[in-house]
């Protein structure tokens, strides 16, 4: 394209120049600017368009740039500086995390199983030696996996292989297995949570490694984290399950290296299964954690019991990929019954008031279903203490519905039926704690959130039974069957047995691990219970449909929230008012 500039002796507005691409008029109209030599030598040169339109042809003058000060930082230099800072930060974070530290010499005392205190504490997973990693992975397989069989590590996989293939899960397992060193475990938990949230939120990563690491983190969060923090982490895990397509049996999008989507039909033809056993276990584990959190932490937007859950249970049971897969499927199916019970008593399946069956009939229906489910299990599965705790917890959840109903509720049963359900709740509570007190300190120290949450739920139910007043309800009979003060005392003893045997009394008074804090809080509540026994008369005539004694009104404490027994804030609300005499 030709252009124009002023010629000597003419005005700048009319002279052409080869330095300019177009005149102002053609540039504004976005058209081609073509030079045209005028026949009249006395007339100024104009482009063909301006000549035809009889317009003044003005060239585009270059703009004068402002001079930069010599100390001004250019935008490019600023971006380069930010990139250098980011590279330095990433290098500092990744430098020690991908390699083992050379094994340190270990004495014979350190190899003893009962030696809880370590010769040198581990501030983070970055400084774990190869020997310690093998020891912690073995402890995870033998002590933790039986309590939560939803993240399985193959026996032939070494610690180094696990670190290379699944680095996030590797660090999460080291953290969970460090329960004998609470300070070390808490430090590692903070580091792992920072890495996981950075990968999920900032880097938008989603894979099975991250999901399994989150599940292990949540499964033993009560040992290292605040009770309220788990809700956010659990929602991250639930989001990953959806992103990975683990809830959908028909579609699991998988992208290859060039970005094309491979549908599920292709994978079914190759592998015969849409999801791998590890993916199914992770999906079921997330369901179990969400279901327990829904009961303990009042999270209403958890996973529903989908038909695909039964499909996953059948697949894992038939394949027998691991010895714990059968117990896993039994536990998940039992939790499905509990989910349906909670849905029935909370919402009534949307039935109108006139169409709802009486509460007593609903309780009998689910009671028979639970008994039929138990009778279908082999004897050694019935005697497994995880299944036993879950079964008795289901009975508690079933019978406890009679305590939840308000005096004006349409579900309020007749007096004799109410007493029958209350008595069944007392027996289920006794059976639960009988199983609980049979566990060894090692079993108790490695309880996952599922069983620990059930323990809190049972303790909350026993509180309500011991403080509940209704016509004909005898609180002395409750204490004779299962005494709240005795249960608190045995729980305190169980908590203290779990604490490091080498810890002195002075150290226990200053310790902040979960079991020390739990024993300390339970002791204060036991002192109040012993100092304020309930009335001994049979029932309270002033209460027509049932009510709680004044203890349930202390502070903002919710008797229906079992995890309040392990929450720092809620315990401060309770113990701050224990000196009040009702």
XYZ file of C-alpha atoms in Angstrom:
582
model
C 0.000 0.000 0.000
C 1.315 3.427 -0.979
C 1.475 6.319 1.453
C 2.026 10.047 1.581
C 4.120 12.698 3.304
C 4.692 16.452 2.815
C 6.983 17.522 -0.011
C 9.301 20.473 0.293
C 7.509 23.739 -0.059
C 4.028 22.380 0.714
C 1.999 22.174 3.886
C 2.208 18.991 5.960
C -1.459 18.351 5.383
C -1.159 17.993 1.601
C 2.280 16.601 0.854
C 2.768 12.848 0.282
C 5.377 10.730 1.997
C 6.560 7.153 1.596
C 7.023 6.937 5.369
C 3.274 6.886 6.113
C 1.049 3.946 5.200
C -2.220 5.799 4.629
C -3.845 9.161 5.020
C -6.130 9.950 7.911
C -9.314 9.627 5.827
C -8.479 6.191 4.391
C -7.203 4.980 7.748
C -10.451 5.983 9.438
C -12.549 4.351 6.697
C -10.402 1.191 6.769
C -9.864 1.257 2.990
C -6.839 1.005 0.735
C -5.012 4.281 0.237
C -3.725 4.559 -3.370
C -1.476 7.366 -4.585
C -2.596 9.514 -7.515
C -0.396 12.076 -9.251
C -2.382 15.242 -10.008
C -2.068 16.623 -13.573
C -1.954 20.163 -12.207
C 1.513 20.636 -10.836
C 0.328 23.588 -8.782
C -2.270 21.497 -6.904
C -1.298 19.339 -3.914
C -0.917 15.576 -4.200
C -3.896 13.638 -2.903
C -4.781 9.935 -2.811
C -7.299 8.617 -5.306
C -10.084 8.366 -2.715
C -9.627 11.874 -1.305
C -9.384 13.291 -4.842
C -12.594 11.535 -5.883
C -14.470 12.656 -2.767
C -12.911 16.101 -2.942
C -11.606 15.809 0.607
C -8.492 17.174 2.153
C -5.811 14.473 2.243
C -4.031 14.602 5.591
C -1.184 12.264 6.500
C -0.981 10.419 9.813
C 1.700 12.029 11.876
C 3.759 9.833 14.214
C 3.057 10.196 17.913
C 5.780 11.450 20.148
C 6.611 8.920 22.848
C 7.222 10.021 26.372
C 10.716 9.564 27.585
C 11.041 6.986 30.355
C 12.943 7.836 33.435
C 16.165 5.844 33.681
C 15.035 4.235 36.963
C 11.603 3.126 35.757
C 11.046 -0.680 35.699
C 9.601 -1.880 32.421
C 6.635 -4.255 32.312
C 8.795 -6.992 30.845
C 11.336 -6.669 33.613
C 8.552 -6.758 36.184
C 7.131 -9.982 34.721
C 10.594 -11.514 34.580
C 11.102 -10.706 38.244
C 7.785 -12.361 39.164
C 8.698 -15.477 37.190
C 12.075 -15.695 38.906
C 10.419 -15.411 42.327
C 7.893 -18.119 41.413
C 10.601 -20.477 40.155
C 12.613 -19.938 43.332
C 9.549 -20.670 45.490
C 8.715 -23.889 43.633
C 12.324 -25.034 43.770
C 12.435 -24.461 47.523
C 9.235 -26.487 48.034
C 10.139 -29.410 45.797
C 13.816 -29.810 46.617
C 13.579 -32.088 49.697
C 10.151 -33.694 49.174
C 10.906 -36.178 46.412
C 13.776 -38.102 47.946
C 14.396 -40.146 51.037
C 16.855 -39.002 53.629
C 19.563 -41.563 54.152
C 18.667 -43.992 56.930
C 19.783 -42.987 60.372
C 21.260 -45.574 62.746
C 18.567 -47.148 64.905
C 19.117 -48.755 68.271
C 17.412 -51.919 69.440
C 15.142 -49.966 71.751
C 13.695 -48.038 68.801
C 12.536 -51.290 67.202
C 10.425 -52.294 70.190
C 6.694 -52.134 69.464
C 5.832 -50.511 72.773
C 8.446 -47.791 72.460
C 6.194 -44.811 71.743
C 8.692 -41.988 72.145
C 11.099 -41.503 69.227
C 14.803 -40.771 69.605
C 14.391 -37.847 67.202
C 11.036 -36.320 66.321
C 10.009 -35.916 62.694
C 9.006 -32.309 62.014
C 7.602 -33.132 58.548
C 7.417 -35.874 55.938
C 10.394 -34.320 54.159
C 12.848 -35.610 56.770
C 11.536 -39.178 57.070
C 14.326 -41.660 56.502
C 13.984 -44.752 54.329
C 13.882 -47.011 57.388
C 11.202 -44.888 59.068
C 9.123 -44.820 55.881
C 9.162 -48.624 55.688
C 8.247 -48.863 59.366
C 5.345 -46.401 59.033
C 4.032 -48.083 55.889
C 4.094 -51.449 57.670
C 2.241 -49.922 60.609
C -0.358 -48.529 58.220
C -0.914 -51.953 56.647
C -1.134 -53.868 59.932
C -2.757 -51.371 62.334
C -4.666 -48.761 60.325
C -5.949 -50.591 57.237
C -8.144 -53.042 59.240
C -9.895 -50.030 60.787
C -10.467 -48.316 57.434
C -10.093 -50.728 54.460
C -10.911 -48.169 51.768
C -7.331 -47.284 50.779
C -5.314 -50.460 50.261
C -1.576 -50.617 49.591
C -0.498 -53.820 47.860
C 1.848 -56.019 49.863
C 4.389 -56.117 47.042
C 4.640 -52.317 46.789
C 7.616 -50.843 48.606
C 7.704 -47.459 50.288
C 9.940 -46.053 47.573
C 7.611 -47.286 44.819
C 4.624 -45.781 46.606
C 6.414 -42.448 46.920
C 7.227 -42.405 43.207
C 3.796 -43.517 41.969
C 1.541 -41.787 44.512
C 3.477 -39.049 46.340
C 0.431 -37.428 47.969
C -0.905 -40.713 49.313
C 2.586 -41.628 50.510
C 2.838 -38.507 52.674
C -0.721 -38.888 53.956
C -0.009 -42.468 55.033
C 3.157 -41.417 56.854
C 1.128 -38.787 58.686
C -1.661 -41.187 59.693
C 0.810 -43.843 60.861
C 2.665 -41.323 63.073
C -0.056 -41.456 65.751
C 2.544 -42.371 68.389
C 4.083 -38.919 67.976
C 1.175 -36.413 68.098
C 3.341 -33.312 67.602
C 4.980 -34.819 64.541
C 1.606 -35.929 63.205
C 0.090 -32.465 63.588
C 3.022 -30.832 61.777
C 2.845 -33.327 58.939
C -0.931 -32.887 58.671
C -0.573 -29.130 58.156
C 2.055 -29.656 55.480
C -0.008 -32.272 53.639
C -3.175 -30.184 53.755
C -1.295 -27.225 52.285
C 0.021 -29.357 49.429
C -3.343 -30.951 48.720
C -5.284 -27.697 48.685
C -2.638 -26.070 46.479
C -2.852 -28.926 43.981
C -6.654 -28.982 43.910
C -7.543 -25.296 44.125
C -4.597 -23.485 42.524
C -3.306 -26.089 40.065
C -6.716 -27.664 39.291
C -5.285 -31.184 39.572
C -7.591 -34.175 39.989
C -6.422 -37.771 40.153
C -6.790 -40.875 42.287
C -3.584 -40.140 44.210
C -4.960 -36.845 45.540
C -8.361 -38.383 46.325
C -6.862 -41.276 48.296
C -4.599 -38.873 50.186
C -7.626 -36.767 51.143
C -9.555 -39.842 52.286
C -6.692 -41.015 54.515
C -6.345 -37.475 55.889
C -10.056 -37.336 56.779
C -10.192 -40.893 58.143
C -7.875 -39.966 61.036
C -8.412 -36.207 61.162
C -9.722 -36.376 64.753
C -6.183 -37.182 65.929
C -4.486 -34.138 64.412
C -6.991 -31.467 63.329
C -9.826 -29.346 64.655
C -13.236 -30.954 64.397
C -14.737 -28.192 62.222
C -11.969 -28.274 59.620
C -13.017 -31.626 58.221
C -16.128 -30.238 56.526
C -14.122 -28.228 53.989
C -11.685 -31.076 53.301
C -14.545 -33.549 52.931
C -16.209 -31.352 50.331
C -12.938 -31.287 48.386
C -12.935 -35.096 48.348
C -16.579 -35.227 47.306
C -15.838 -32.808 44.478
C -12.932 -34.968 43.293
C -15.188 -38.035 43.207
C -17.519 -36.174 40.862
C -14.675 -34.778 38.745
C -13.174 -38.248 38.282
C -16.555 -39.720 37.326
C -16.489 -42.328 40.091
C -20.211 -41.930 40.876
C -21.335 -42.704 37.320
C -21.148 -46.365 36.214
C -21.863 -45.530 32.571
C -19.524 -42.662 31.831
C -16.009 -41.981 32.930
C -14.251 -39.448 30.778
C -10.569 -40.188 30.275
C -8.312 -37.998 28.167
C -5.263 -39.340 26.368
C -1.983 -37.505 25.875
C -3.256 -35.438 22.929
C -6.437 -34.380 24.697
C -9.066 -36.522 22.985
C -11.814 -37.977 25.180
C -11.997 -41.761 25.460
C -15.492 -42.869 26.431
C -16.358 -45.620 28.880
C -17.322 -48.135 26.175
C -13.690 -48.254 25.013
C -12.482 -48.946 28.537
C -15.087 -51.638 29.121
C -13.947 -53.498 26.018
C -10.320 -53.349 27.193
C -10.632 -53.985 30.922
C -14.142 -55.353 31.477
C -14.695 -52.711 34.206
C -15.323 -48.996 34.111
C -13.516 -48.337 37.402
C -10.558 -50.064 39.011
C -10.821 -51.684 42.483
C -8.858 -48.796 44.021
C -11.285 -46.302 42.478
C -14.274 -48.248 43.799
C -12.799 -48.400 47.297
C -12.103 -44.669 47.208
C -15.677 -43.962 46.089
C -17.131 -46.157 48.844
C -14.772 -44.671 51.430
C -15.866 -41.164 50.525
C -19.499 -42.254 50.862
C -18.868 -43.702 54.326
C -17.057 -40.580 55.527
C -19.781 -38.312 54.139
C -22.493 -40.437 55.753
C -20.793 -40.354 59.152
C -20.184 -36.614 58.853
C -23.863 -36.185 58.036
C -24.742 -37.880 61.321
C -22.029 -36.339 63.513
C -21.381 -32.921 61.971
C -24.872 -32.292 60.557
C -23.712 -32.027 56.933
C -26.876 -32.524 54.910
C -25.398 -32.452 51.394
C -23.516 -35.738 51.556
C -23.622 -38.673 49.152
C -26.876 -40.476 48.609
C -26.897 -44.266 48.658
C -26.865 -44.867 44.907
C -27.572 -48.234 43.213
C -24.025 -48.126 41.877
C -22.808 -48.514 45.469
C -24.302 -52.024 45.552
C -22.623 -52.740 42.212
C -19.235 -51.718 43.616
C -19.772 -53.858 46.720
C -20.709 -56.902 44.623
C -17.693 -56.401 42.379
C -15.203 -56.078 45.244
C -16.677 -59.054 47.111
C -16.601 -61.323 44.066
C -13.106 -60.348 42.933
C -11.629 -60.832 46.422
C -8.734 -58.560 45.564
C -8.034 -58.042 49.272
C -9.055 -59.886 52.423
C -10.855 -56.827 53.788
C -13.054 -56.255 50.714
C -15.848 -58.463 52.047
C -15.970 -56.644 55.397
C -15.864 -53.376 53.454
C -18.946 -54.342 51.437
C -20.817 -55.454 54.572
C -20.045 -52.158 56.304
C -21.181 -50.091 53.308
C -24.471 -51.997 52.957
C -25.152 -51.641 56.676
C -24.545 -47.915 56.387
C -27.083 -47.856 53.559
C -29.728 -49.170 55.965
C -28.809 -46.430 58.442
C -29.134 -43.839 55.665
C -32.662 -45.040 54.868
C -33.602 -44.990 58.551
C -32.432 -41.405 58.943
C -34.281 -40.394 55.800
C -37.484 -42.032 57.058
C -37.430 -40.445 60.498
C -36.309 -37.045 59.218
C -38.552 -36.642 56.178
C -41.043 -39.489 56.255
C -40.491 -40.033 52.513
C -42.725 -37.045 51.843
C -45.887 -38.787 53.052
C -48.715 -36.706 54.444
C -49.532 -36.781 58.148
C -52.559 -39.016 57.646
C -50.593 -41.552 55.574
C -47.564 -41.883 57.836
C -47.407 -45.129 59.803
C -46.899 -44.815 63.563
C -43.334 -44.455 64.738
C -43.493 -47.763 66.599
C -44.289 -49.651 63.363
C -41.432 -47.964 61.531
C -39.000 -48.853 64.306
C -40.139 -52.490 64.281
C -39.752 -52.656 60.491
C -36.136 -51.476 60.535
C -35.351 -53.544 63.626
C -36.355 -56.714 61.781
C -34.376 -55.623 58.720
C -31.247 -55.139 60.848
C -31.667 -58.528 62.518
C -32.196 -60.213 59.153
C -29.100 -58.514 57.784
C -27.010 -59.672 60.748
C -28.261 -63.262 60.520
C -27.178 -63.419 56.863
C -23.534 -62.757 57.802
C -20.994 -65.456 58.691
C -20.235 -65.777 62.378
C -16.678 -64.443 62.116
C -18.000 -61.315 60.371
C -20.623 -60.800 63.081
C -17.862 -60.968 65.702
C -15.641 -58.425 63.930
C -15.616 -55.482 66.326
C -15.935 -52.889 63.554
C -19.105 -54.544 62.236
C -20.359 -55.066 65.807
C -19.853 -51.395 66.671
C -21.612 -50.325 63.482
C -24.516 -52.731 64.059
C -25.135 -51.562 67.630
C -24.747 -47.965 66.435
C -27.498 -48.649 63.882
C -29.738 -49.941 66.690
C -28.991 -46.779 68.671
C -29.839 -44.646 65.672
C -33.101 -46.544 65.277
C -34.327 -46.427 68.871
C -33.019 -42.941 69.562
C -35.690 -41.548 67.239
C -38.173 -41.802 70.113
C -36.076 -39.299 72.119
C -35.836 -36.862 69.214
C -39.593 -36.365 68.798
C -41.148 -33.264 70.310
C -44.328 -33.387 72.457
C -46.404 -31.958 69.588
C -45.083 -34.402 66.997
C -47.479 -36.752 65.243
C -44.909 -39.497 65.781
C -45.272 -39.421 69.569
C -46.051 -43.051 70.476
C -48.223 -44.479 73.181
C -46.609 -44.657 76.596
C -46.007 -48.431 76.614
C -44.551 -48.391 73.103
C -42.323 -45.475 74.034
C -40.976 -47.330 77.058
C -40.305 -50.392 74.900
C -38.231 -48.343 72.447
C -36.404 -46.522 75.236
C -35.493 -49.852 76.816
C -34.252 -51.136 73.454
C -32.098 -48.030 73.159
C -30.591 -48.683 76.598
C -29.733 -52.284 75.684
C -28.178 -51.235 72.364
C -26.110 -48.632 74.200
C -24.873 -51.231 76.687
C -23.960 -53.670 73.906
C -22.057 -50.951 72.062
C -19.882 -50.050 75.051
C -19.335 -53.724 75.930
C -17.657 -54.132 72.532
C -15.838 -50.822 72.882
C -14.230 -51.721 76.206
C -12.925 -55.026 74.828
C -10.503 -53.200 72.514
C -6.807 -52.975 73.288
C -5.040 -49.592 73.624
C -3.490 -50.108 70.179
C -6.927 -50.726 68.646
C -8.284 -47.671 70.391
C -5.402 -45.465 69.252
C -5.931 -46.414 65.605
C -9.715 -46.056 65.432
C -10.732 -44.234 62.288
C -13.244 -41.405 62.203
C -16.017 -43.908 61.412
C -15.704 -45.794 64.723
C -14.666 -42.723 66.698
C -17.770 -40.924 65.448
C -19.910 -43.888 66.470
C -18.352 -43.732 69.930
C -19.302 -40.080 70.213
C -22.819 -40.828 69.001
C -23.251 -43.622 71.571
C -21.967 -41.400 74.375
C -24.354 -38.612 73.366
C -27.251 -41.086 73.326
C -26.323 -42.390 76.775
C -26.302 -38.809 78.065
C -29.814 -38.290 76.748
C -31.069 -41.590 78.143
C -29.619 -40.765 81.566
C -31.182 -37.295 81.598
C -34.490 -38.020 79.874
C -37.756 -37.784 81.772
C -40.977 -39.371 80.559
C -44.057 -40.953 82.155
C -43.055 -44.329 83.562
C -39.397 -43.942 82.594
C -37.172 -45.010 85.485
C -33.752 -43.338 85.478
C -32.637 -45.706 88.234
C -33.244 -48.605 85.828
C -31.021 -46.875 83.270
C -28.200 -46.508 85.796
C -28.616 -50.136 86.834
C -28.334 -51.336 83.227
C -25.589 -48.948 82.110
C -24.341 -46.256 84.465
C -23.229 -43.038 82.787
C -20.652 -42.348 85.505
C -19.150 -45.832 85.150
C -18.970 -45.513 81.362
C -17.240 -42.143 81.660
C -14.751 -43.620 84.114
C -13.932 -46.549 81.837
C -13.580 -44.236 78.844
C -11.161 -42.073 80.824
C -9.172 -45.196 81.698
C -9.205 -46.294 78.053
C -8.049 -42.870 76.878
C -5.231 -42.781 79.430
C -4.053 -46.277 78.457
C -3.762 -45.052 74.885
C -1.434 -42.210 75.895
C 2.315 -42.749 75.561
C 3.329 -44.983 78.513
C 6.599 -43.046 78.894
C 4.739 -39.783 79.438
C 4.893 -38.450 82.988
C 1.944 -37.032 84.920
C 3.291 -33.516 84.435
C 3.563 -34.085 80.680
C 0.012 -35.455 80.582
C -1.281 -32.317 82.285
C 0.338 -30.185 79.573
C -0.244 -32.471 76.572
C -2.621 -31.519 73.793
C -3.072 -34.778 71.889
C -6.587 -36.013 71.178
C -6.706 -38.709 73.860
C -5.203 -36.551 76.606
C -7.671 -33.769 75.873
C -10.503 -36.290 75.676
C -9.613 -37.816 79.043
C -9.329 -34.363 80.610
C -12.740 -33.276 79.308
C -14.472 -36.518 80.216
C -13.083 -36.284 83.735
C -14.636 -32.848 84.261
C -18.005 -34.042 82.978
C -17.825 -37.126 85.203
C -17.236 -34.888 88.207
C -20.390 -32.941 87.376
C -22.435 -36.112 86.758
C -21.336 -37.563 90.107
C -22.160 -34.309 91.891
C -25.583 -33.929 90.250
C -27.382 -37.290 90.089
C -30.841 -37.266 88.459
C -34.030 -37.661 90.456
C -34.727 -41.178 91.716
C -38.501 -41.167 91.424
C -40.013 -43.191 88.599
C -40.555 -40.647 85.893
C -41.555 -37.060 86.280
C -45.275 -36.431 86.420
C -44.791 -32.819 85.428
C -43.513 -33.954 82.028
C -46.283 -35.270 79.783
C -44.271 -36.453 76.787
C -40.653 -36.406 77.886
C -37.955 -33.782 78.406
C -34.302 -33.457 79.348
C -32.925 -32.469 82.699
C -31.252 -29.025 82.918
C -27.824 -30.348 81.812
C -28.958 -30.247 78.188
C -29.399 -26.470 78.421
C -25.796 -25.705 79.370
C -24.316 -23.133 77.020
C -24.869 -23.759 73.325
C -24.124 -27.453 73.680
C -26.241 -29.620 71.367
C -27.057 -33.007 72.849
C -27.852 -34.273 69.355
C -24.333 -33.604 68.064
C -22.058 -36.451 69.228
C -18.870 -34.856 67.945
C -19.352 -32.026 70.431
C -17.811 -34.407 72.956
C -14.535 -34.062 71.024
C -14.791 -30.421 69.966
C -12.643 -27.881 71.811
C -15.124 -25.000 71.496
C -18.111 -27.044 72.655
C -16.183 -28.444 75.616
C -15.293 -24.925 76.695
C -18.990 -24.074 76.612
C -19.861 -27.103 78.762
C -17.051 -27.075 81.287
C -17.382 -23.344 81.778
C -20.795 -23.943 83.362
C -20.196 -27.167 85.280
C -20.083 -25.303 88.567
C -23.713 -24.194 88.133
C -26.078 -26.185 90.321
C -29.450 -26.658 88.601
